[in-house]
Amino acid sequence: MTRHVAVIDIGKTNAKVALVDLADLREVALRRMANAPVLDGPYPHHDVELLWSFILDSLAEINREQRIGAISITTHGATGVLVDAAGELVLPVLDYEFAGPDTLAEDYDTIRPAFAETGTPRLPAGLNLGAQLFWQQKRFPAEFAKAAAMLMYPQYWALRLTGVAANEVTSLGCHTDLWNPWKADFSSLVDKMQWRHLMAPVRPAKDRLGPILPALAIRTGLDSQTPVFCGLHDSNASLLPHLLSDTPPFSVVSTGTWVVSMAVGGNKVTLDPARDTLVNVNALGNPVPSARFMGGREFSLLTEGQSEDWPEADIATVLTRKTSLLPSTQQGSGPFPHHRAVWLDADGINYGQRFAAISFYLALMTATCLDLIGSDGPTIVEGPFARNRLFTHMLAAATARAVIASEAATGTSIGAALLASEHGTIQGAGERFEPPADPAWADHARSWRAAVDAQG
């Protein structure tokens, strides 16, 4: 039985390799590096060779401390890779924040499938993977013509580890325009663009693609038979443990660069693609109503790395004054993509009060996302925001439902590790927050919503 799983976790801001103990769903080792795009070349792109060196070095270091029994992979979405028959890149791996695909937006919009077919909203820059591929084919036809396969980002790393090319539905189904979640097949766009023959075979996230390549076993010191699992999209990795253990209805909020809210067994609603709602596909292949905003990026920009300490008196001041930040710091996505950020009743606030108001803003944006997707039951928060008590309290107040803050340092890593588990899962620990008894919290949420409504 496999006990220790190394998880390669490539986030938009940070890359990690975590060792997860499946016996108690706990991370027992972690390596981390900043992940920033390379700005030279034909367009901004991911430094896959730097990441590859980091991955191999981390696997070797961790394996010396604790024997690795298996490898799983999870990455951010909106990223695809074009490789030739030898598995080499034919074009750099495009950074989805690059605005180049927008130059062909008018042409792309004439062929992309409707929201009803794919559950994919129209997003700016390269956030729709189909728009990236369309732009690359039009701008770099000679290079594109050399492609033998299109891979989603987790499976690119699986290819490098095993030599086996595959695709998987959680990444294909993450606002790409490439997947029809209702038919569990590629969308009409793939056939219109004659890309179907390029798509590597779709395999379940839990599939063992093969053992690690012999040269990599030598390089890292891993056993030559160490299995590598197909892998999945990061937000869906956060969702997976709860799909296996929890009783619907519930919601999972995966926090990182993006805050992604996913409702399981909630109320039926009509999703609004103009507000960045979408249909994700979970690791079991089922559609999941989802919504997102760039909350982690907003938090970093707003706090600028300053201390997160605050006295209780500052919280009372913010609640009493109703000091608020209105959306959106990051425009172009989220539930209020065209609103400009505005501070209310913020004159003379100190840093502790500012931090509280920022935390409340992020919680209220999350609550809005949960409303848009028909969430019901408790909300489980995974990732960094689970450690922010102001966020969890305000989220409970705004939704009038319990919030469970996961104790796992990286919920994505735990979920990805479960792909290697043969015996299901154990419910992870977490602190439960009920809606605060003090009515000032709910009053603040109502005031914020009214102010946002007044923005138009």
Tab-separated table of C-alpha atoms in Angstrom:
chain	number	residue	atom	x	y	z
A	1	MET	CA	0.000	0.000	0.000
A	2	THR	CA	1.284	3.454	-0.947
A	3	ARG	CA	1.596	5.736	2.048
A	4	HIS	CA	3.719	8.722	1.000
A	5	VAL	CA	2.763	10.575	-2.192
A	6	ALA	CA	4.824	13.396	-3.673
A	7	VAL	CA	2.507	16.006	-5.170
A	8	ILE	CA	3.777	18.386	-7.825
A	9	ASP	CA	1.579	21.462	-7.333
A	10	ILE	CA	2.160	24.225	-9.895
A	11	GLY	CA	0.185	27.314	-8.897
A	12	LYS	CA	0.118	30.591	-10.768
A	13	THR	CA	2.115	32.380	-8.054
A	14	ASN	CA	4.059	29.551	-6.416
A	15	ALA	CA	5.204	26.082	-7.364
A	16	LYS	CA	5.368	23.392	-4.687
A	17	VAL	CA	6.342	19.795	-4.202
A	18	ALA	CA	4.636	18.387	-1.104
A	19	LEU	CA	4.924	14.946	0.460
A	20	VAL	CA	1.525	13.794	1.735
A	21	ASP	CA	1.085	11.011	4.288
A	22	LEU	CA	-2.089	9.215	3.217
A	23	ALA	CA	-2.475	7.656	6.664
A	24	ASP	CA	-3.638	10.951	8.146
A	25	LEU	CA	-3.863	13.268	5.106
A	26	ARG	CA	-1.022	15.418	6.353
A	27	GLU	CA	1.840	17.133	4.582
A	28	VAL	CA	5.126	15.924	6.038
A	29	ALA	CA	7.505	17.759	3.718
A	30	LEU	CA	7.257	20.778	1.441
A	31	ARG	CA	9.465	22.579	-1.085
A	32	ARG	CA	8.352	25.857	-2.639
A	33	MET	CA	9.526	28.387	-5.219
A	34	ALA	CA	8.092	31.549	-6.736
A	35	ASN	CA	6.566	31.033	-10.171
A	36	ALA	CA	6.760	34.050	-12.461
A	37	PRO	CA	6.383	34.196	-16.253
A	38	VAL	CA	9.311	34.813	-18.566
A	39	LEU	CA	8.755	38.037	-20.483
A	40	ASP	CA	11.134	37.548	-23.424
A	41	GLY	CA	10.565	35.405	-26.487
A	42	PRO	CA	7.492	35.598	-28.705
A	43	TYR	CA	5.146	36.212	-25.738
A	44	PRO	CA	5.102	35.895	-21.913
A	45	HIS	CA	5.391	32.230	-21.026
A	46	HIS	CA	6.061	29.774	-18.224
A	47	ASP	CA	9.654	28.864	-17.461
A	48	VAL	CA	9.098	25.130	-17.715
A	49	GLU	CA	12.804	24.268	-17.604
A	50	LEU	CA	13.292	26.144	-14.337
A	51	LEU	CA	10.199	24.427	-12.956
A	52	TRP	CA	11.459	21.052	-14.164
A	53	SER	CA	14.776	21.507	-12.343
A	54	PHE	CA	12.896	22.524	-9.209
A	55	ILE	CA	10.623	19.469	-9.458
A	56	LEU	CA	13.469	17.005	-9.884
A	57	ASP	CA	15.612	18.593	-7.171
A	58	SER	CA	12.657	18.608	-4.770
A	59	LEU	CA	11.794	14.973	-5.467
A	60	ALA	CA	15.406	13.981	-4.831
A	61	GLU	CA	15.644	15.975	-1.581
A	62	ILE	CA	12.339	14.744	-0.202
A	63	ASN	CA	13.048	11.146	-1.181
A	64	ARG	CA	16.260	11.248	0.847
A	65	GLU	CA	14.212	12.253	3.899
A	66	GLN	CA	11.236	9.943	3.398
A	67	ARG	CA	10.802	7.352	0.676
A	68	ILE	CA	8.357	8.501	-2.011
A	69	GLY	CA	5.850	5.811	-2.981
A	70	ALA	CA	3.992	7.602	-5.792
A	71	ILE	CA	3.764	10.920	-7.638
A	72	SER	CA	0.640	12.945	-8.378
A	73	ILE	CA	0.262	16.276	-10.138
A	74	THR	CA	-1.996	19.320	-9.905
A	75	THR	CA	-1.693	22.708	-11.618
A	76	HIS	CA	-3.547	25.931	-12.278
A	77	GLY	CA	-5.959	26.017	-15.183
A	78	ALA	CA	-6.189	27.944	-18.462
A	79	THR	CA	-2.901	26.455	-19.617
A	80	GLY	CA	-2.216	24.046	-22.433
A	81	VAL	CA	0.915	22.705	-24.054
A	82	LEU	CA	1.707	21.901	-27.683
A	83	VAL	CA	4.347	19.214	-28.188
A	84	ASP	CA	5.848	17.446	-31.174
A	85	ALA	CA	6.168	13.702	-31.652
A	86	ALA	CA	9.252	13.660	-29.417
A	87	GLY	CA	7.418	15.457	-26.609
A	88	GLU	CA	9.296	18.715	-27.135
A	89	LEU	CA	7.555	22.092	-27.066
A	90	VAL	CA	6.670	23.534	-30.453
A	91	LEU	CA	5.753	26.857	-28.846
A	92	PRO	CA	6.387	28.298	-25.358
A	93	VAL	CA	3.674	27.601	-22.764
A	94	LEU	CA	1.655	30.811	-22.889
A	95	ASP	CA	0.905	32.782	-19.709
A	96	TYR	CA	-2.875	33.188	-19.555
A	97	GLU	CA	-2.560	36.796	-18.341
A	98	PHE	CA	-1.002	37.787	-21.676
A	99	ALA	CA	-3.469	39.931	-23.630
A	100	GLY	CA	-2.310	38.836	-27.083
A	101	PRO	CA	-5.308	36.572	-27.739
A	102	ASP	CA	-7.568	39.631	-27.371
A	103	THR	CA	-6.210	40.961	-30.682
A	104	LEU	CA	-8.157	38.193	-32.431
A	105	ALA	CA	-11.167	38.321	-30.123
A	106	GLU	CA	-13.617	39.335	-32.838
A	107	ASP	CA	-12.629	36.393	-35.045
A	108	TYR	CA	-12.576	33.973	-32.141
A	109	ASP	CA	-16.005	35.018	-30.917
A	110	THR	CA	-17.545	33.985	-34.236
A	111	ILE	CA	-16.548	30.336	-33.726
A	112	ARG	CA	-16.485	29.726	-29.964
A	113	PRO	CA	-19.335	27.591	-28.590
A	114	ALA	CA	-22.206	29.053	-26.627
A	115	PHE	CA	-22.204	29.006	-22.825
A	116	ALA	CA	-25.059	26.488	-22.932
A	117	GLU	CA	-22.780	23.971	-24.680
A	118	THR	CA	-19.611	24.291	-22.591
A	119	GLY	CA	-20.456	26.166	-19.384
A	120	THR	CA	-17.540	28.448	-20.280
A	121	PRO	CA	-17.960	32.221	-19.929
A	122	ARG	CA	-16.103	34.509	-22.335
A	123	LEU	CA	-13.041	35.703	-20.461
A	124	PRO	CA	-10.288	38.198	-21.317
A	125	ALA	CA	-6.660	37.590	-22.330
A	126	GLY	CA	-5.848	33.887	-22.381
A	127	LEU	CA	-8.258	32.749	-19.682
A	128	ASN	CA	-10.175	30.781	-22.304
A	129	LEU	CA	-7.648	28.185	-23.435
A	130	GLY	CA	-9.407	27.873	-26.775
A	131	ALA	CA	-8.637	31.548	-27.439
A	132	GLN	CA	-4.958	30.922	-26.678
A	133	LEU	CA	-4.761	28.019	-29.131
A	134	PHE	CA	-6.685	29.966	-31.783
A	135	TRP	CA	-4.276	32.896	-31.442
A	136	GLN	CA	-1.189	30.650	-31.510
A	137	GLN	CA	-2.381	28.860	-34.640
A	138	LYS	CA	-3.061	32.138	-36.447
A	139	ARG	CA	0.117	33.927	-35.334
A	140	PHE	CA	2.569	31.004	-35.486
A	141	PRO	CA	1.191	28.658	-38.159
A	142	ALA	CA	4.512	26.972	-39.003
A	143	GLU	CA	5.268	26.131	-35.382
A	144	PHE	CA	1.680	25.095	-34.673
A	145	ALA	CA	1.762	22.734	-37.637
A	146	LYS	CA	4.572	20.775	-35.948
A	147	ALA	CA	2.345	19.877	-32.984
A	148	ALA	CA	1.627	16.190	-32.544
A	149	ALA	CA	-0.391	16.596	-29.336
A	150	MET	CA	-2.238	19.142	-27.210
A	151	LEU	CA	-1.941	18.494	-23.488
A	152	MET	CA	-3.428	20.146	-20.441
A	153	TYR	CA	-0.812	21.471	-18.031
A	154	PRO	CA	-0.890	18.700	-15.371
A	155	GLN	CA	-0.533	16.078	-18.078
A	156	TYR	CA	2.419	17.884	-19.637
A	157	TRP	CA	4.353	17.223	-16.453
A	158	ALA	CA	3.071	13.648	-16.440
A	159	LEU	CA	4.406	13.257	-19.975
A	160	ARG	CA	7.831	14.469	-18.889
A	161	LEU	CA	7.809	12.049	-15.971
A	162	THR	CA	6.524	8.952	-17.799
A	163	GLY	CA	6.672	9.509	-21.556
A	164	VAL	CA	2.896	8.875	-21.741
A	165	ALA	CA	0.655	11.519	-23.349
A	166	ALA	CA	-2.820	12.002	-21.840
A	167	ASN	CA	-5.512	14.560	-21.082
A	168	GLU	CA	-8.019	14.774	-18.225
A	169	VAL	CA	-11.456	16.301	-17.731
A	170	THR	CA	-10.956	18.673	-14.776
A	171	SER	CA	-8.477	20.756	-16.758
A	172	LEU	CA	-10.326	20.347	-20.061
A	173	GLY	CA	-13.530	21.448	-18.316
A	174	CYS	CA	-12.102	24.563	-16.667
A	175	HIS	CA	-13.363	27.525	-18.793
A	176	THR	CA	-11.466	26.328	-21.867
A	177	ASP	CA	-14.229	26.333	-24.534
A	178	LEU	CA	-12.842	22.887	-25.429
A	179	TRP	CA	-15.133	20.547	-23.460
A	180	ASN	CA	-18.857	19.783	-23.373
A	181	PRO	CA	-19.544	18.730	-19.756
A	182	TRP	CA	-23.038	17.475	-20.574
A	183	LYS	CA	-21.804	15.054	-23.265
A	184	ALA	CA	-18.409	14.332	-21.668
A	185	ASP	CA	-16.744	14.985	-25.014
A	186	PHE	CA	-14.806	17.678	-26.804
A	187	SER	CA	-16.799	20.728	-27.840
A	188	SER	CA	-17.763	21.806	-31.327
A	189	LEU	CA	-14.806	24.236	-31.307
A	190	VAL	CA	-12.344	21.334	-31.345
A	191	ASP	CA	-13.942	19.932	-34.496
A	192	LYS	CA	-14.354	23.324	-36.178
A	193	MET	CA	-10.635	23.983	-35.733
A	194	GLN	CA	-9.739	20.373	-36.652
A	195	TRP	CA	-7.894	19.877	-33.369
A	196	ARG	CA	-9.472	16.578	-32.315
A	197	HIS	CA	-6.668	14.475	-33.796
A	198	LEU	CA	-4.180	16.483	-31.703
A	199	MET	CA	-5.925	15.869	-28.403
A	200	ALA	CA	-4.115	13.274	-26.327
A	201	PRO	CA	-6.385	10.472	-25.024
A	202	VAL	CA	-8.617	11.504	-22.125
A	203	ARG	CA	-7.936	9.414	-19.032
A	204	PRO	CA	-9.290	9.553	-15.473
A	205	ALA	CA	-7.340	11.662	-12.994
A	206	LYS	CA	-6.657	8.553	-10.898
A	207	ASP	CA	-5.112	6.555	-13.761
A	208	ARG	CA	-1.538	5.371	-13.344
A	209	LEU	CA	0.120	6.552	-16.528
A	210	GLY	CA	3.205	4.497	-15.859
A	211	PRO	CA	6.338	4.363	-13.771
A	212	ILE	CA	8.810	7.217	-13.704
A	213	LEU	CA	11.246	7.144	-16.634
A	214	PRO	CA	14.484	5.245	-15.894
A	215	ALA	CA	16.717	8.288	-16.353
A	216	LEU	CA	14.600	10.245	-13.888
A	217	ALA	CA	14.737	7.423	-11.360
A	218	ILE	CA	18.517	7.666	-11.502
A	219	ARG	CA	18.432	11.479	-11.323
A	220	THR	CA	16.136	11.592	-8.275
A	221	GLY	CA	16.980	8.368	-6.484
A	222	LEU	CA	13.366	7.194	-6.664
A	223	ASP	CA	12.510	3.564	-7.186
A	224	SER	CA	12.291	2.842	-10.916
A	225	GLN	CA	8.735	1.516	-10.461
A	226	THR	CA	7.403	4.650	-8.727
A	227	PRO	CA	3.949	5.196	-10.277
A	228	VAL	CA	2.873	8.557	-11.679
A	229	PHE	CA	-0.823	9.435	-11.667
A	230	CYS	CA	-2.559	11.394	-14.411
A	231	GLY	CA	-3.308	14.415	-12.206
A	232	LEU	CA	-5.939	17.143	-12.154
A	233	HIS	CA	-6.761	20.845	-12.002
A	234	ASP	CA	-5.927	22.479	-8.654
A	235	SER	CA	-9.361	23.704	-7.568
A	236	ASN	CA	-10.811	20.294	-8.328
A	237	ALA	CA	-8.045	18.734	-6.276
A	238	SER	CA	-9.324	20.781	-3.312
A	239	LEU	CA	-12.835	19.533	-4.006
A	240	LEU	CA	-12.003	15.834	-4.330
A	241	PRO	CA	-11.628	14.875	-0.624
A	242	HIS	CA	-15.068	16.315	0.074
A	243	LEU	CA	-16.674	14.548	-2.882
A	244	LEU	CA	-15.418	11.305	-1.396
A	245	SER	CA	-16.355	12.013	2.226
A	246	ASP	CA	-19.004	14.696	2.733
A	247	THR	CA	-22.764	14.548	2.359
A	248	PRO	CA	-24.317	17.178	0.044
A	249	PRO	CA	-25.257	19.931	0.100
A	250	PHE	CA	-21.952	21.672	0.737
A	251	SER	CA	-19.577	24.039	-1.001
A	252	VAL	CA	-15.812	24.179	-1.255
A	253	VAL	CA	-13.894	27.438	-1.607
A	254	SER	CA	-10.401	26.851	-2.954
A	255	THR	CA	-8.154	29.836	-2.237
A	256	GLY	CA	-4.880	30.739	-3.899
A	257	THR	CA	-4.215	33.246	-6.662
A	258	TRP	CA	-7.840	32.583	-7.567
A	259	VAL	CA	-10.694	32.049	-5.134
A	260	VAL	CA	-12.850	29.359	-6.722
A	261	SER	CA	-16.220	28.483	-5.188
A	262	MET	CA	-17.835	25.158	-6.093
A	263	ALA	CA	-21.336	24.044	-5.071
A	264	VAL	CA	-22.244	20.392	-4.623
A	265	GLY	CA	-25.916	19.494	-4.239
A	266	GLY	CA	-26.977	23.118	-3.911
A	267	ASN	CA	-30.006	25.024	-5.156
A	268	LYS	CA	-30.768	25.107	-8.866
A	269	VAL	CA	-29.851	28.467	-10.355
A	270	THR	CA	-29.254	29.905	-13.799
A	271	LEU	CA	-25.574	30.708	-14.081
A	272	ASP	CA	-24.643	34.163	-15.393
A	273	PRO	CA	-21.535	33.977	-17.600
A	274	ALA	CA	-21.145	37.772	-17.426
A	275	ARG	CA	-20.347	37.402	-13.716
A	276	ASP	CA	-17.638	34.768	-14.071
A	277	THR	CA	-19.791	31.799	-13.164
A	278	LEU	CA	-18.991	28.612	-14.996
A	279	VAL	CA	-19.378	24.866	-15.043
A	280	ASN	CA	-16.330	22.999	-13.812
A	281	VAL	CA	-15.971	19.253	-14.214
A	282	ASN	CA	-14.961	17.390	-11.075
A	283	ALA	CA	-12.555	14.471	-10.800
A	284	LEU	CA	-15.469	12.022	-11.051
A	285	GLY	CA	-16.470	13.575	-14.388
A	286	ASN	CA	-19.559	15.428	-13.150
A	287	PRO	CA	-20.467	19.089	-13.822
A	288	VAL	CA	-20.095	21.451	-10.842
A	289	PRO	CA	-21.551	25.002	-10.738
A	290	SER	CA	-18.648	27.294	-9.925
A	291	ALA	CA	-17.691	30.961	-9.602
A	292	ARG	CA	-14.389	32.726	-9.092
A	293	PHE	CA	-12.500	35.929	-8.614
A	294	MET	CA	-8.812	36.748	-8.323
A	295	GLY	CA	-8.911	37.040	-4.528
A	296	GLY	CA	-5.393	35.886	-3.731
A	297	ARG	CA	-3.926	38.363	-6.187
A	298	GLU	CA	-6.107	41.117	-4.714
A	299	PHE	CA	-5.008	40.225	-1.179
A	300	SER	CA	-1.335	40.433	-2.157
A	301	LEU	CA	-1.760	43.780	-3.892
A	302	LEU	CA	-3.815	45.283	-1.089
A	303	THR	CA	-1.670	44.125	1.842
A	304	GLU	CA	1.730	44.380	0.111
A	305	GLY	CA	3.255	41.808	2.432
A	306	GLN	CA	2.607	43.774	5.619
A	307	SER	CA	1.945	42.146	8.962
A	308	GLU	CA	-1.440	40.515	9.469
A	309	ASP	CA	-1.606	41.413	13.167
A	310	TRP	CA	-4.624	43.353	14.387
A	311	PRO	CA	-6.186	44.088	17.790
A	312	GLU	CA	-9.834	43.305	18.525
A	313	ALA	CA	-10.513	47.023	18.912
A	314	ASP	CA	-9.760	47.516	15.218
A	315	ILE	CA	-12.397	44.956	14.277
A	316	ALA	CA	-15.000	46.736	16.380
A	317	THR	CA	-14.070	50.045	14.735
A	318	VAL	CA	-14.471	48.676	11.212
A	319	LEU	CA	-17.819	47.080	12.064
A	320	THR	CA	-19.114	50.226	13.757
A	321	ARG	CA	-17.961	52.620	11.030
A	322	LYS	CA	-18.827	50.101	8.291
A	323	THR	CA	-15.478	50.810	6.681
A	324	SER	CA	-15.650	48.933	3.397
A	325	LEU	CA	-13.783	48.179	0.215
A	326	LEU	CA	-16.086	47.813	-2.765
A	327	PRO	CA	-15.171	45.735	-5.851
A	328	SER	CA	-13.098	45.200	-7.818
A	329	THR	CA	-9.370	45.601	-7.336
A	330	GLN	CA	-8.706	43.145	-10.182
A	331	GLN	CA	-11.056	43.963	-13.042
A	332	GLY	CA	-12.101	41.866	-16.009
A	333	SER	CA	-13.129	38.791	-14.023
A	334	GLY	CA	-15.122	37.885	-10.926
A	335	PRO	CA	-18.742	38.712	-10.063
A	336	PHE	CA	-18.238	42.450	-10.646
A	337	PRO	CA	-15.842	42.506	-13.608
A	338	HIS	CA	-16.421	46.138	-14.555
A	339	HIS	CA	-16.716	47.783	-11.118
A	340	ARG	CA	-13.871	49.990	-9.940
A	341	ALA	CA	-12.639	49.579	-6.383
A	342	VAL	CA	-13.798	52.249	-3.926
A	343	TRP	CA	-13.129	52.696	-0.195
A	344	LEU	CA	-16.032	53.847	1.994
A	345	ASP	CA	-15.700	55.470	5.442
A	346	ALA	CA	-11.985	54.779	5.412
A	347	ASP	CA	-10.500	58.173	6.343
A	348	GLY	CA	-7.769	57.863	8.946
A	349	ILE	CA	-7.909	54.089	9.328
A	350	ASN	CA	-4.811	52.362	10.681
A	351	TYR	CA	-3.240	49.224	9.233
A	352	GLY	CA	-5.127	46.810	11.477
A	353	GLN	CA	-8.428	48.342	10.431
A	354	ARG	CA	-7.390	48.284	6.791
A	355	PHE	CA	-6.461	44.605	7.044
A	356	ALA	CA	-9.829	43.819	8.603
A	357	ALA	CA	-11.693	45.666	5.863
A	358	ILE	CA	-9.691	43.833	3.183
A	359	SER	CA	-10.464	40.478	4.794
A	360	PHE	CA	-14.144	41.389	4.974
A	361	TYR	CA	-14.123	42.438	1.314
A	362	LEU	CA	-12.666	39.093	0.242
A	363	ALA	CA	-15.225	37.220	2.333
A	364	LEU	CA	-18.100	39.237	0.895
A	365	MET	CA	-16.889	38.680	-2.653
A	366	THR	CA	-16.742	34.968	-1.867
A	367	ALA	CA	-20.254	35.054	-0.411
A	368	THR	CA	-21.459	36.717	-3.622
A	369	CYS	CA	-19.893	33.921	-5.661
A	370	LEU	CA	-21.570	31.317	-3.462
A	371	ASP	CA	-24.944	33.008	-3.934
A	372	LEU	CA	-24.504	33.035	-7.716
A	373	ILE	CA	-23.998	29.253	-7.859
A	374	GLY	CA	-26.840	28.274	-5.514
A	375	SER	CA	-24.671	27.136	-2.621
A	376	ASP	CA	-26.288	25.471	0.369
A	377	GLY	CA	-25.029	23.729	3.490
A	378	PRO	CA	-21.634	24.325	5.107
A	379	THR	CA	-18.792	26.001	3.254
A	380	ILE	CA	-15.333	24.423	3.460
A	381	VAL	CA	-12.456	26.852	2.889
A	382	GLU	CA	-9.215	25.372	1.584
A	383	GLY	CA	-5.849	27.076	1.208
A	384	PRO	CA	-4.396	30.298	2.670
A	385	PHE	CA	-7.684	32.072	3.435
A	386	ALA	CA	-8.656	29.241	5.801
A	387	ARG	CA	-6.098	30.693	8.226
A	388	ASN	CA	-7.659	34.168	8.151
A	389	ARG	CA	-10.140	34.265	11.046
A	390	LEU	CA	-11.631	37.565	9.881
A	391	PHE	CA	-12.376	36.050	6.477
A	392	THR	CA	-14.031	32.933	7.892
A	393	HIS	CA	-16.127	34.870	10.436
A	394	MET	CA	-17.413	37.319	7.827
A	395	LEU	CA	-18.097	34.543	5.332
A	396	ALA	CA	-20.229	32.770	7.947
A	397	ALA	CA	-22.039	36.038	8.716
A	398	ALA	CA	-22.666	36.882	5.063
A	399	THR	CA	-23.956	33.422	4.114
A	400	ALA	CA	-25.714	32.677	7.428
A	401	ARG	CA	-24.191	29.194	7.212
A	402	ALA	CA	-21.340	27.407	8.924
A	403	VAL	CA	-17.816	27.744	7.565
A	404	ILE	CA	-15.194	25.028	8.075
A	405	ALA	CA	-11.584	26.173	7.801
A	406	SER	CA	-9.437	23.303	6.577
A	407	GLU	CA	-6.279	22.690	8.587
A	408	ALA	CA	-4.358	21.385	5.572
A	409	ALA	CA	-1.633	23.797	4.488
A	410	THR	CA	-2.368	23.089	0.829
A	411	GLY	CA	-5.765	21.575	0.132
A	412	THR	CA	-4.788	20.996	-3.489
A	413	SER	CA	-1.930	18.722	-2.460
A	414	ILE	CA	-4.139	16.582	-0.227
A	415	GLY	CA	-6.699	16.118	-2.991
A	416	ALA	CA	-4.086	15.288	-5.593
A	417	ALA	CA	-2.477	12.752	-3.254
A	418	LEU	CA	-5.796	10.951	-2.902
A	419	LEU	CA	-5.527	9.886	-6.535
A	420	ALA	CA	-2.970	7.367	-5.287
A	421	SER	CA	-5.143	6.130	-2.434
A	422	GLU	CA	-6.710	2.700	-2.768
A	423	HIS	CA	-8.999	2.913	0.240
A	424	GLY	CA	-10.974	6.126	-0.047
A	425	THR	CA	-10.277	9.028	2.253
A	426	ILE	CA	-10.428	10.238	5.828
A	427	GLN	CA	-12.259	13.449	6.532
A	428	GLY	CA	-9.717	16.189	7.066
A	429	ALA	CA	-9.729	18.227	10.260
A	430	GLY	CA	-10.928	21.794	10.355
A	431	GLU	CA	-12.236	24.460	12.694
A	432	ARG	CA	-15.958	25.168	12.372
A	433	PHE	CA	-17.229	28.761	12.493
A	434	GLU	CA	-20.914	29.425	13.012
A	435	PRO	CA	-22.388	32.816	12.019
A	436	PRO	CA	-21.302	35.343	14.682
A	437	ALA	CA	-23.857	36.105	17.361
A	438	ASP	CA	-22.979	39.826	17.232
A	439	PRO	CA	-25.438	41.327	14.689
A	440	ALA	CA	-22.813	43.894	13.648
A	441	TRP	CA	-21.210	41.312	11.372
A	442	ALA	CA	-24.380	40.593	9.405
A	443	ASP	CA	-25.171	44.323	9.374
A	444	HIS	CA	-21.786	44.999	7.793
A	445	ALA	CA	-22.491	42.396	5.100
A	446	ARG	CA	-25.879	43.933	4.306
A	447	SER	CA	-24.348	47.413	4.163
A	448	TRP	CA	-21.650	46.221	1.764
A	449	ARG	CA	-24.203	44.586	-0.531
A	450	ALA	CA	-26.328	47.726	-0.580
A	451	ALA	CA	-23.290	49.870	-1.448
A	452	VAL	CA	-22.312	47.498	-4.260
A	453	ASP	CA	-25.859	47.539	-5.605
A	454	ALA	CA	-25.727	51.328	-5.588
A	455	GLN	CA	-22.602	51.207	-7.770
A	456	GLY	CA	-24.835	49.886	-10.572
